[in-house]
Tab-separated table of C-alpha atoms and ligand atoms in Angstrom:
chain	number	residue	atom	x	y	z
A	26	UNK	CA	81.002	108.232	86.077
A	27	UNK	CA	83.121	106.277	83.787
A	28	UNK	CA	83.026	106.807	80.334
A	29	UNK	CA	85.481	104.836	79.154
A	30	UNK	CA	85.185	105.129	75.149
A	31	UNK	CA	85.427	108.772	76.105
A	32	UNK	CA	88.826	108.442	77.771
A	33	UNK	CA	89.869	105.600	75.550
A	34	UNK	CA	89.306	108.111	72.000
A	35	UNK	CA	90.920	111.101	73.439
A	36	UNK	CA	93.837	108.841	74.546
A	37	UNK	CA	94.337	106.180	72.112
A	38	UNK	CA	94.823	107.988	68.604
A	39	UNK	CA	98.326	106.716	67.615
A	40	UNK	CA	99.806	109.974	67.604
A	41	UNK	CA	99.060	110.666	71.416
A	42	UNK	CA	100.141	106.998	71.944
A	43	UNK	CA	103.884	107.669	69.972
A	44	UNK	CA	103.929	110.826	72.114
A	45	UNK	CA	103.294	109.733	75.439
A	46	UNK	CA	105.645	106.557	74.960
A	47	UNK	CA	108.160	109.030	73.616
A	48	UNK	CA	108.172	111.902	76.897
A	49	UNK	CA	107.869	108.694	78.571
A	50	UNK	CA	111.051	106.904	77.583
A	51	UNK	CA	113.010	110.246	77.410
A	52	UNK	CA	112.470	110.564	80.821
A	53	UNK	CA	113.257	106.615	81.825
A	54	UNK	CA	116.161	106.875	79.757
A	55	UNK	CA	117.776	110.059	82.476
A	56	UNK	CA	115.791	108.800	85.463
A	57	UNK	CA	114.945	104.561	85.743
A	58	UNK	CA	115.959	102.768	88.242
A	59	UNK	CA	119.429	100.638	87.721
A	60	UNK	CA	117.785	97.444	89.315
A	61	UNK	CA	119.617	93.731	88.819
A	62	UNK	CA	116.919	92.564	87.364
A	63	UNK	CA	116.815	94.935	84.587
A	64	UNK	CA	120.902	94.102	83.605
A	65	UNK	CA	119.220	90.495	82.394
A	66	UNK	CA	116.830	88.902	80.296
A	67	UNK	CA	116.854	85.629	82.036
A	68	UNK	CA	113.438	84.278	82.564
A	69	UNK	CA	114.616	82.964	85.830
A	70	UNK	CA	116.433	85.914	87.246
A	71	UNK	CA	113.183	88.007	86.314
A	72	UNK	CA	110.683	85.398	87.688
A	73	UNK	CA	112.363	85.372	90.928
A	74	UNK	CA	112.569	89.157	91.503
A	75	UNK	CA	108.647	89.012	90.138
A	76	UNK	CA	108.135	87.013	92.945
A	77	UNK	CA	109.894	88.365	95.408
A	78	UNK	CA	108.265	91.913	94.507
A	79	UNK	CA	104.583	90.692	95.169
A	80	UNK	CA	103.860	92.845	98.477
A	81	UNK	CA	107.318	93.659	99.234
A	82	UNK	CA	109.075	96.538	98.622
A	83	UNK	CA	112.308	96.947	96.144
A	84	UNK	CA	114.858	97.941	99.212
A	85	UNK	CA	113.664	94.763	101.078
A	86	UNK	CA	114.226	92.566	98.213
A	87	UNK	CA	117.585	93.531	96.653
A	88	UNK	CA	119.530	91.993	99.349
A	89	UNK	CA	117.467	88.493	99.345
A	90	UNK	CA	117.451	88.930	95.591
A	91	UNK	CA	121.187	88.761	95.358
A	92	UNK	CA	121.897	86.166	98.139
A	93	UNK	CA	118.791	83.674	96.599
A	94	UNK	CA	120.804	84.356	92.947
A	95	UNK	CA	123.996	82.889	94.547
A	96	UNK	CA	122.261	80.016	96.387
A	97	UNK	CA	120.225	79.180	93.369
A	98	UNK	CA	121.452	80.058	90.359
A	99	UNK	CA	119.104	78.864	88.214
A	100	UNK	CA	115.660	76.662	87.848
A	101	UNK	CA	117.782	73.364	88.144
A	102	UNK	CA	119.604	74.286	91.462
A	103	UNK	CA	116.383	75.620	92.495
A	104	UNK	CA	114.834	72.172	92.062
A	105	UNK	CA	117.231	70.062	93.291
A	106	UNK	CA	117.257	72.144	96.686
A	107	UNK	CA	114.693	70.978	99.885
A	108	UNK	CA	111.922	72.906	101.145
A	109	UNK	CA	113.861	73.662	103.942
A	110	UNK	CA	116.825	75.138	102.048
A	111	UNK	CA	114.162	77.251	100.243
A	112	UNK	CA	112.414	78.226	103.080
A	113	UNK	CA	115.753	79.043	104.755
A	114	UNK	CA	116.773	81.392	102.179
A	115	UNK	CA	113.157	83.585	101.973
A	116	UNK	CA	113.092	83.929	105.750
A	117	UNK	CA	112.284	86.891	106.630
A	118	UNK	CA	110.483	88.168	103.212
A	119	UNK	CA	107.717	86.811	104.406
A	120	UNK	CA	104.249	85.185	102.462
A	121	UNK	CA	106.370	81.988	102.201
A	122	UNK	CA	103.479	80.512	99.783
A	123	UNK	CA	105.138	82.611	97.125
A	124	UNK	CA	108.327	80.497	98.149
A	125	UNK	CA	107.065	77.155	97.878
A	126	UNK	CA	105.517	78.037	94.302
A	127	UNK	CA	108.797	79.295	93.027
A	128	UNK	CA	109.953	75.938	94.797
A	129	UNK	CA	107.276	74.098	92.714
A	130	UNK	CA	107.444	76.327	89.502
A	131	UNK	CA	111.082	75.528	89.252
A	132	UNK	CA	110.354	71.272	89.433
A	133	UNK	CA	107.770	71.462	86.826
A	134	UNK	CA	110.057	74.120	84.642
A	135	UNK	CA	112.464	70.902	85.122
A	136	UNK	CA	110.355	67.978	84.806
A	137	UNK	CA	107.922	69.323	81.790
A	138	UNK	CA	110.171	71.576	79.997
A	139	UNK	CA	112.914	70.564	80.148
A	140	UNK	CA	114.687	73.133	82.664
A	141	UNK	CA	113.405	76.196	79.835
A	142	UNK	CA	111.148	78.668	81.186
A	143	UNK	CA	108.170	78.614	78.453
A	144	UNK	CA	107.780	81.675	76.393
A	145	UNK	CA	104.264	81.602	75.827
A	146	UNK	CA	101.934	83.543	78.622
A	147	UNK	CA	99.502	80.851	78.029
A	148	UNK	CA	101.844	78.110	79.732
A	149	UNK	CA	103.428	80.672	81.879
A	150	UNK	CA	100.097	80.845	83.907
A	151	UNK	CA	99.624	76.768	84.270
A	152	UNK	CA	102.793	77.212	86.458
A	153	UNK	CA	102.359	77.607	90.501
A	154	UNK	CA	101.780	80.813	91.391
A	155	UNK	CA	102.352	82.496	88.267
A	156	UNK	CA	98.976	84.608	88.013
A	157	UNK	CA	98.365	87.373	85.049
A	158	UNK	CA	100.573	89.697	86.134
A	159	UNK	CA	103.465	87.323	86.908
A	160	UNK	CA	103.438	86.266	83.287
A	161	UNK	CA	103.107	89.491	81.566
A	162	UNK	CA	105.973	90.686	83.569
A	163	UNK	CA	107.976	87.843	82.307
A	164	UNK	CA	107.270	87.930	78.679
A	165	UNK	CA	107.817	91.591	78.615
A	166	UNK	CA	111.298	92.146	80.224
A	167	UNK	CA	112.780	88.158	79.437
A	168	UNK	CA	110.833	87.672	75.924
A	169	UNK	CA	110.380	91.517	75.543
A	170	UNK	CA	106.781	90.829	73.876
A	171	UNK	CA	104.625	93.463	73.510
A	172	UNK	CA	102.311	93.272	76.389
A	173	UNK	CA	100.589	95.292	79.177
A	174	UNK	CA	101.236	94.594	82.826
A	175	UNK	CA	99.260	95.903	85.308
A	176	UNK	CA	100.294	95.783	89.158
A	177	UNK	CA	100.044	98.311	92.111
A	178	UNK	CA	102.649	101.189	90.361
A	179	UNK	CA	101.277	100.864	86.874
A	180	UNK	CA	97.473	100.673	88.053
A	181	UNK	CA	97.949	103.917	90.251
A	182	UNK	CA	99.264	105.790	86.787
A	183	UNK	CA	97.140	104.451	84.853
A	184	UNK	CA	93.712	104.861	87.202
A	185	UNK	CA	95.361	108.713	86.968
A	186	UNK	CA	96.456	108.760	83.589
A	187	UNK	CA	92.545	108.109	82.155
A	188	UNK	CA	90.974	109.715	85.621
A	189	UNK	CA	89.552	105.793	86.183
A	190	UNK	CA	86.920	106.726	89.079
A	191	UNK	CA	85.730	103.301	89.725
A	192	UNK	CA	87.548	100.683	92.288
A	193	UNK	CA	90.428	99.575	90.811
A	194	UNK	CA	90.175	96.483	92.919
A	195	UNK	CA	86.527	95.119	91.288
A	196	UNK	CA	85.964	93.352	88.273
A	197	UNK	CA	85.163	96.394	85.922
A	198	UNK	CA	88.241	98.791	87.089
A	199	UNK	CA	90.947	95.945	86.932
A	200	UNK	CA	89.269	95.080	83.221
A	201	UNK	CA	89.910	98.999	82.191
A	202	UNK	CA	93.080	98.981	83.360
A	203	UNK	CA	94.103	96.002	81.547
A	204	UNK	CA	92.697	97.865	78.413
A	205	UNK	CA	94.225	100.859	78.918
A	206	UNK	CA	97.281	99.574	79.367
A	207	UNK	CA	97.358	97.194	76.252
A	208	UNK	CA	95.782	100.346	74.900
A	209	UNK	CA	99.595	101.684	75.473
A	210	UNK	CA	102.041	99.151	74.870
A	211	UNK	CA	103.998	99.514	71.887
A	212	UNK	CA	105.427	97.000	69.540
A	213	UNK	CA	109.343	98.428	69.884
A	214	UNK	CA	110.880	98.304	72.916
A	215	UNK	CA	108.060	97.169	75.278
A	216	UNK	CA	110.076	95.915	78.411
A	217	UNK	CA	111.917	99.396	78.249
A	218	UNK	CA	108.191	101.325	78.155
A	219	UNK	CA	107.268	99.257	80.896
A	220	UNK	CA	109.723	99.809	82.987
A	221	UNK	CA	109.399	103.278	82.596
A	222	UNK	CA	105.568	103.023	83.575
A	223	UNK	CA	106.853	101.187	86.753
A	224	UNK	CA	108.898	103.429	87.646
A	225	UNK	CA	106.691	106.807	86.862
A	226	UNK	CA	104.774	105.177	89.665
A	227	UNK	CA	107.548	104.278	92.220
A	228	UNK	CA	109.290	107.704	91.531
A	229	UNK	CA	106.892	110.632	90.422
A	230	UNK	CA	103.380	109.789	90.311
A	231	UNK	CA	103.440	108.914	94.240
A	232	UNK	CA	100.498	107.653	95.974
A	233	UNK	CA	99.776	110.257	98.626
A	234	UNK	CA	101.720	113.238	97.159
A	235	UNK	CA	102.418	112.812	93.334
A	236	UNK	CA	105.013	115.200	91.628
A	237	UNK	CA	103.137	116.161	89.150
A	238	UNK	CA	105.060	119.260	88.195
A	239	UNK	CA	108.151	117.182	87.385
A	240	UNK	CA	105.795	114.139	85.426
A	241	UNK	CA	106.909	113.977	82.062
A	242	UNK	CA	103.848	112.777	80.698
A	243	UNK	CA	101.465	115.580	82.285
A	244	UNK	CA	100.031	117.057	79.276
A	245	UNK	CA	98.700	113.513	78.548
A	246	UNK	CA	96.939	113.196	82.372
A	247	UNK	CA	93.522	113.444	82.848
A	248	UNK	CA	93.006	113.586	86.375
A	249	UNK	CA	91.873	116.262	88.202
A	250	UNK	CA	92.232	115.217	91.554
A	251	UNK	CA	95.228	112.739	91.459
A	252	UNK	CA	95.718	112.009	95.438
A	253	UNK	CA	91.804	110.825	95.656
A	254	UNK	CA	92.677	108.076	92.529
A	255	UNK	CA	93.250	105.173	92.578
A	256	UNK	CA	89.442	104.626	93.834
A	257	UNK	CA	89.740	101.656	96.356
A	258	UNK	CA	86.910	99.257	97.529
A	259	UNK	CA	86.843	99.321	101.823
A	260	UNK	CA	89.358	97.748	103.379
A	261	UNK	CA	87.804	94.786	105.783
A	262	UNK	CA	87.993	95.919	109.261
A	263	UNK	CA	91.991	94.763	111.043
A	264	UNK	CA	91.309	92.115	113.401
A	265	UNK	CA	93.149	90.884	116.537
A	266	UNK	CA	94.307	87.694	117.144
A	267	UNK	CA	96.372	86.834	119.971
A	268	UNK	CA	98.669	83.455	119.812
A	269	UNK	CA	100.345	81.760	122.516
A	270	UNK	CA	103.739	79.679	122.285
A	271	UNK	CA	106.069	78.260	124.800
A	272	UNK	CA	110.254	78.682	125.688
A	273	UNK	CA	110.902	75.637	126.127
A	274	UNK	CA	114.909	75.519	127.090
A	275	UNK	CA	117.369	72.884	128.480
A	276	UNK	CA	120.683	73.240	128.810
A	277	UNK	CA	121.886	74.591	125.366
A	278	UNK	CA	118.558	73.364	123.907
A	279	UNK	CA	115.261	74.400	122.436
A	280	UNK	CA	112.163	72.790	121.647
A	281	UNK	CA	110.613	74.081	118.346
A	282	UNK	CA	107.474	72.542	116.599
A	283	UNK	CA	107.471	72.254	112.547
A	284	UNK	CA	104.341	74.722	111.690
A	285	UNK	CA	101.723	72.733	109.405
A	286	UNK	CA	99.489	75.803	109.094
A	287	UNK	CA	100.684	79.458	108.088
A	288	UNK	CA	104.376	78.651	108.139
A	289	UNK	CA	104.061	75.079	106.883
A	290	UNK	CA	107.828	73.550	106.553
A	291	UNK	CA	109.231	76.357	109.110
A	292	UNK	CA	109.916	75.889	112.619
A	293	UNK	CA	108.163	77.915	115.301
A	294	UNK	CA	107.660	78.097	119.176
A	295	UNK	CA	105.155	75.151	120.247
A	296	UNK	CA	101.215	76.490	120.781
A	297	UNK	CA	100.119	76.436	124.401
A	298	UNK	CA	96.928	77.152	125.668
A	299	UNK	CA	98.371	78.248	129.106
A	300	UNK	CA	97.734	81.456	130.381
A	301	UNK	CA	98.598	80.650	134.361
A	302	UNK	CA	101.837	82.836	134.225
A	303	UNK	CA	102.394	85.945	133.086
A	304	UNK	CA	104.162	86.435	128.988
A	305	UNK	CA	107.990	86.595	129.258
A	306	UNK	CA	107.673	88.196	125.453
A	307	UNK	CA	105.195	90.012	124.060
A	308	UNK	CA	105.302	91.591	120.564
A	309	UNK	CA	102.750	92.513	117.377
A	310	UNK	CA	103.399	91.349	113.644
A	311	UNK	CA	100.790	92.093	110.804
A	312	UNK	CA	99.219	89.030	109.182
A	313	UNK	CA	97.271	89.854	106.106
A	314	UNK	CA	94.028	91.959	107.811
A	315	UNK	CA	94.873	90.473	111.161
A	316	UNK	CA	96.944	92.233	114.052
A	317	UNK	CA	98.633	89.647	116.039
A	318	UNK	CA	99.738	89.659	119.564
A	319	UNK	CA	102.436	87.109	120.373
A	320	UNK	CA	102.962	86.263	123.653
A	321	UNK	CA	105.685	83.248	124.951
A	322	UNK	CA	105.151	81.547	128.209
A	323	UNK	CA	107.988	79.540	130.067
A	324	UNK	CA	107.035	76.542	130.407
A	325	UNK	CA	109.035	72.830	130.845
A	326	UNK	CA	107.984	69.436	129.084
A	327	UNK	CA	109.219	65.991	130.097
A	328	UNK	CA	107.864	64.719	127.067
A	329	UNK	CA	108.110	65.502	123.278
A	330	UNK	CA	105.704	64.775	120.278
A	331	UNK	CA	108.255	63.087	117.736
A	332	UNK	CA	106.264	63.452	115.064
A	333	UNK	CA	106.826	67.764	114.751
A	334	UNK	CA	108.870	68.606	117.576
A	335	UNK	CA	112.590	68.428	118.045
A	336	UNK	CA	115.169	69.610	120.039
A	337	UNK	CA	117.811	72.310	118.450
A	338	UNK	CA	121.163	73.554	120.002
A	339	UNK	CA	121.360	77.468	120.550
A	340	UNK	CA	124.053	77.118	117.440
A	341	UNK	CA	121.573	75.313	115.008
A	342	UNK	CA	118.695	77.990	114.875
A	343	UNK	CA	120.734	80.196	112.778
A	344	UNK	CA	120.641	77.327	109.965
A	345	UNK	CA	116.950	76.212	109.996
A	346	UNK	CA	113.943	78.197	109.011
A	347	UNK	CA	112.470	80.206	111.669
A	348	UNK	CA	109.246	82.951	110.875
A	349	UNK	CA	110.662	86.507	111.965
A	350	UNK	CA	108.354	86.987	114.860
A	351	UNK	CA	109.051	83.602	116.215
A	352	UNK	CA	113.035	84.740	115.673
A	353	UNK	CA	112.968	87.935	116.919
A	354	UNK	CA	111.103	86.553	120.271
A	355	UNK	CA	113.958	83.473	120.920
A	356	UNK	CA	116.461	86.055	120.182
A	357	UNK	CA	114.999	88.654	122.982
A	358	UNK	CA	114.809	85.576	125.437
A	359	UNK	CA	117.933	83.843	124.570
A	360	UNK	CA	120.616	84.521	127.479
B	1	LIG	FE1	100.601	111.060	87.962
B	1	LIG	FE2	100.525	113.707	88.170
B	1	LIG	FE3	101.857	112.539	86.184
B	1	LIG	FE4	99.205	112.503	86.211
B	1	LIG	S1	100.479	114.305	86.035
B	1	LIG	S2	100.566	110.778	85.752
B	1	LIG	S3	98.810	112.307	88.397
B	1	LIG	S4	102.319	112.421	88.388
C-alpha cells in the first residue's frame, strides 16, 4: 500500500536530499553519457532530440539527430522547409506525428515569437506536441531551471527509489512521481542532476536486471524487490491487422498513393482489396498495439486517380518520403 507521506519524510529531509544529489552527481560526473545534445543549451537542438527520443531509443536517434541538425539548423530553416522535406528527413524514426508537430512548433516559434523558443513552461506547452514532459526537459537542460522531469528512465528510478507500488501509468502513480521528483530537484545545477537521473536509469538501474551493487545512490533506495517495480497497468491485448497494397510497375516506373491516414504526407503502395493471387511480399511491422501483416499483390492499372497517385522513376524513390515497411517491401521486389 502506498504511504506516500511515509516515503516522502524519510526521503525528503534536506540533508538526505544534498546527499543523494551529491553520490548522484559524483557518479554522473565519471560515468554520463557524452550525448550531442548535452554539448548545447540551444532550445532548439534540445527540443529536437526531446522529440526524437519519445519512444525511440538513443542509438536510433543519434544518426537522424545529426543529419536533421545539418538539414535544419535551426527553428527558421525548419519553418521555411515543406512537409515533404520534413517528412523526408524523419523517415524511418517512425510516429511521424511527432514530425509534423516539430514541423508546426517551429512556424508558430517563427510567426508568434519571433523565431525565440519561449522560456516559460507555461507557453512551452501551448506549442504542438510539446506535452509536460517535453517542456520540463527543455527548461531544465536549455534554461537550466530547476524542475523535475519525469519520463520512462526517471519514472523507473524513481517508482524504485520511494518503492512506488501503484501503476505508474494511472492518475495517482504519475502524480507521485511528479512529486517525488520535484521533491528532488535542486536549485544548483538542475540540468546536470537530471541528467544524471536519466542516465542512472539508462545505465544502472535497468529495467529487467538493475545493477544495484554498482548504484551509487543505494543507501538512499527503498525498494525491496526492484525488478517487480515499476508497477504497470495491463497492457491491451496485440491485435492483428492485415493490409493489402499493390506493385504497380511500368517500365522504370511506380505507382505510389500519398497516405491521408497513418502516414499522412508520405507516399505508400496503393490499398487493394484483391486477394485473387497469391502475395509477392509478405512482411510484419508493429503499429502501436497492433501486429501488422503486409502483403503486396501484382497487379496492373490503365488508369490513375490524379488526385493522390503518381507515377515515380526507380531513381526518384530515394528522394521522397516512403514509411519503412512500404520501403523495405519495393526494395525486396525491385529487380
Ligand atoms: Fe535502482 Fe537498485 Fe539503485 Fe535502487 S539500488 S535505484 S533499484 S539500481
Amino acid at each position: 500500500m502506498l504511504n506516500v507521506e511515509r516515503l516522502l519524510k524519510i526521503d525528503i529531509s534536506q540533508k538526505n536530499g544534498r546527499a543523494f544529489r551529491r553520490f548522484l552527481l559524483r557518479w554522473y560526473r565519471q560515468h554520463g553519457r557524452d550525448l550531442p545534445w548535452r554539448q548545447t543549451r540551444d532550445p532548439y537542438a534540445i527540443l529536437v532530440s526531446e522529440f526524437m527520443l519519445q519512444q525511440t531509443q538513443v542509438a536510433t536517434v543519434l544518426p537522424y539527430y545529426k543529419k536533421w541538425r545539418q538539414r535544419f539548423p535551426n527553428f527558421a530553416a525548419l519553418a521555411r522547409a515543406s512537409e515533404t522535406e520534413v517528412l523526408h528527413a524523419w523517415q524511418g524514426l517512425g510516429y511521424y506525428a511527432r514530425a509534423r508537430n516539430l514541423h508546426a512548433t517551429a512556424k508558430r516559434v517563427v510567426d508568434r515569437h519571433l523565431g525565440r523558443f519561449p522560456n516559460s513552461i507555461e507557453q512551452m506547452e501551448q506549442l504542438p506536441g510539446v506535452g509536460k514532459y517535453t517542456a520540463h526537459a527543455v527548461a531544465t537542460f536549455a534554461f537550466d531551471q530547476s524542475v523535475p522531469i519525469v519520463e520512462a528512465n526517471t519514472s523507473r528510478v524513481l517508482s524504485r527509489l520511494f518503492d512506488l507500488r501503484i501503476p505508474v501509468d494511472s492518475t495517482a502513480g504519475r502524480n507521485a512521481l511528479w512529486d517525488y521528483a520535484a521533491s528532488r530537484a535542486p536549485k544548483k545545477s538542475p540540468a546536470a542532476y537530471n541528467s544524471a537521473l536519466l542516465d542512472l536509469g539508462a545505465l544502472v538501474c535497468l529495467p529487467r536486471k538493475p545493477k544495484c551493487g554498482i548504484c551509487p545512490v543505494k543507501k538512499f533506495c527503498c525498494a525491496t524487490n526492484p525488478e517487480s517495480l515499476p508497477i504497470k497497468r495491463p497492457r491491451p491485448e496485440t491485435k492483428q491487422l492485415v493490409e493489402r497494397h499493390s506493385f504497380i510497375a511500368s517500365r522504370d516506373k511506380l505507382l505510389l498513393v500519398q497516405s491521408a491516414n497513418r502516414w499522412r504526407g508520405m507516399w505508400i503502395l496503393p490499398p487493394t482489396r484483391s486477394t485473387s493471387t497469391r502475395p509477392i511480399h509478405s512482411s510484419h511491422f508493429p503499429f502501436t498495439n497492433h501486429r501488422v501483416t503486409l502483403q503486396i499483390f501484382r497487379q496492373r492499372r490503365s488508369k490513375i486517380d490524379q488526385d493522390c497517385e503518381r507515377w515515380f522513376s526507380i531513381q526518384a524513390l530515394e528522394s521522397i518520403p516512403i514509411p519503412s515497411p512500404h520501403r523495405r517491401a519495393i526494395l525486396d521486389l525491385l529487380p
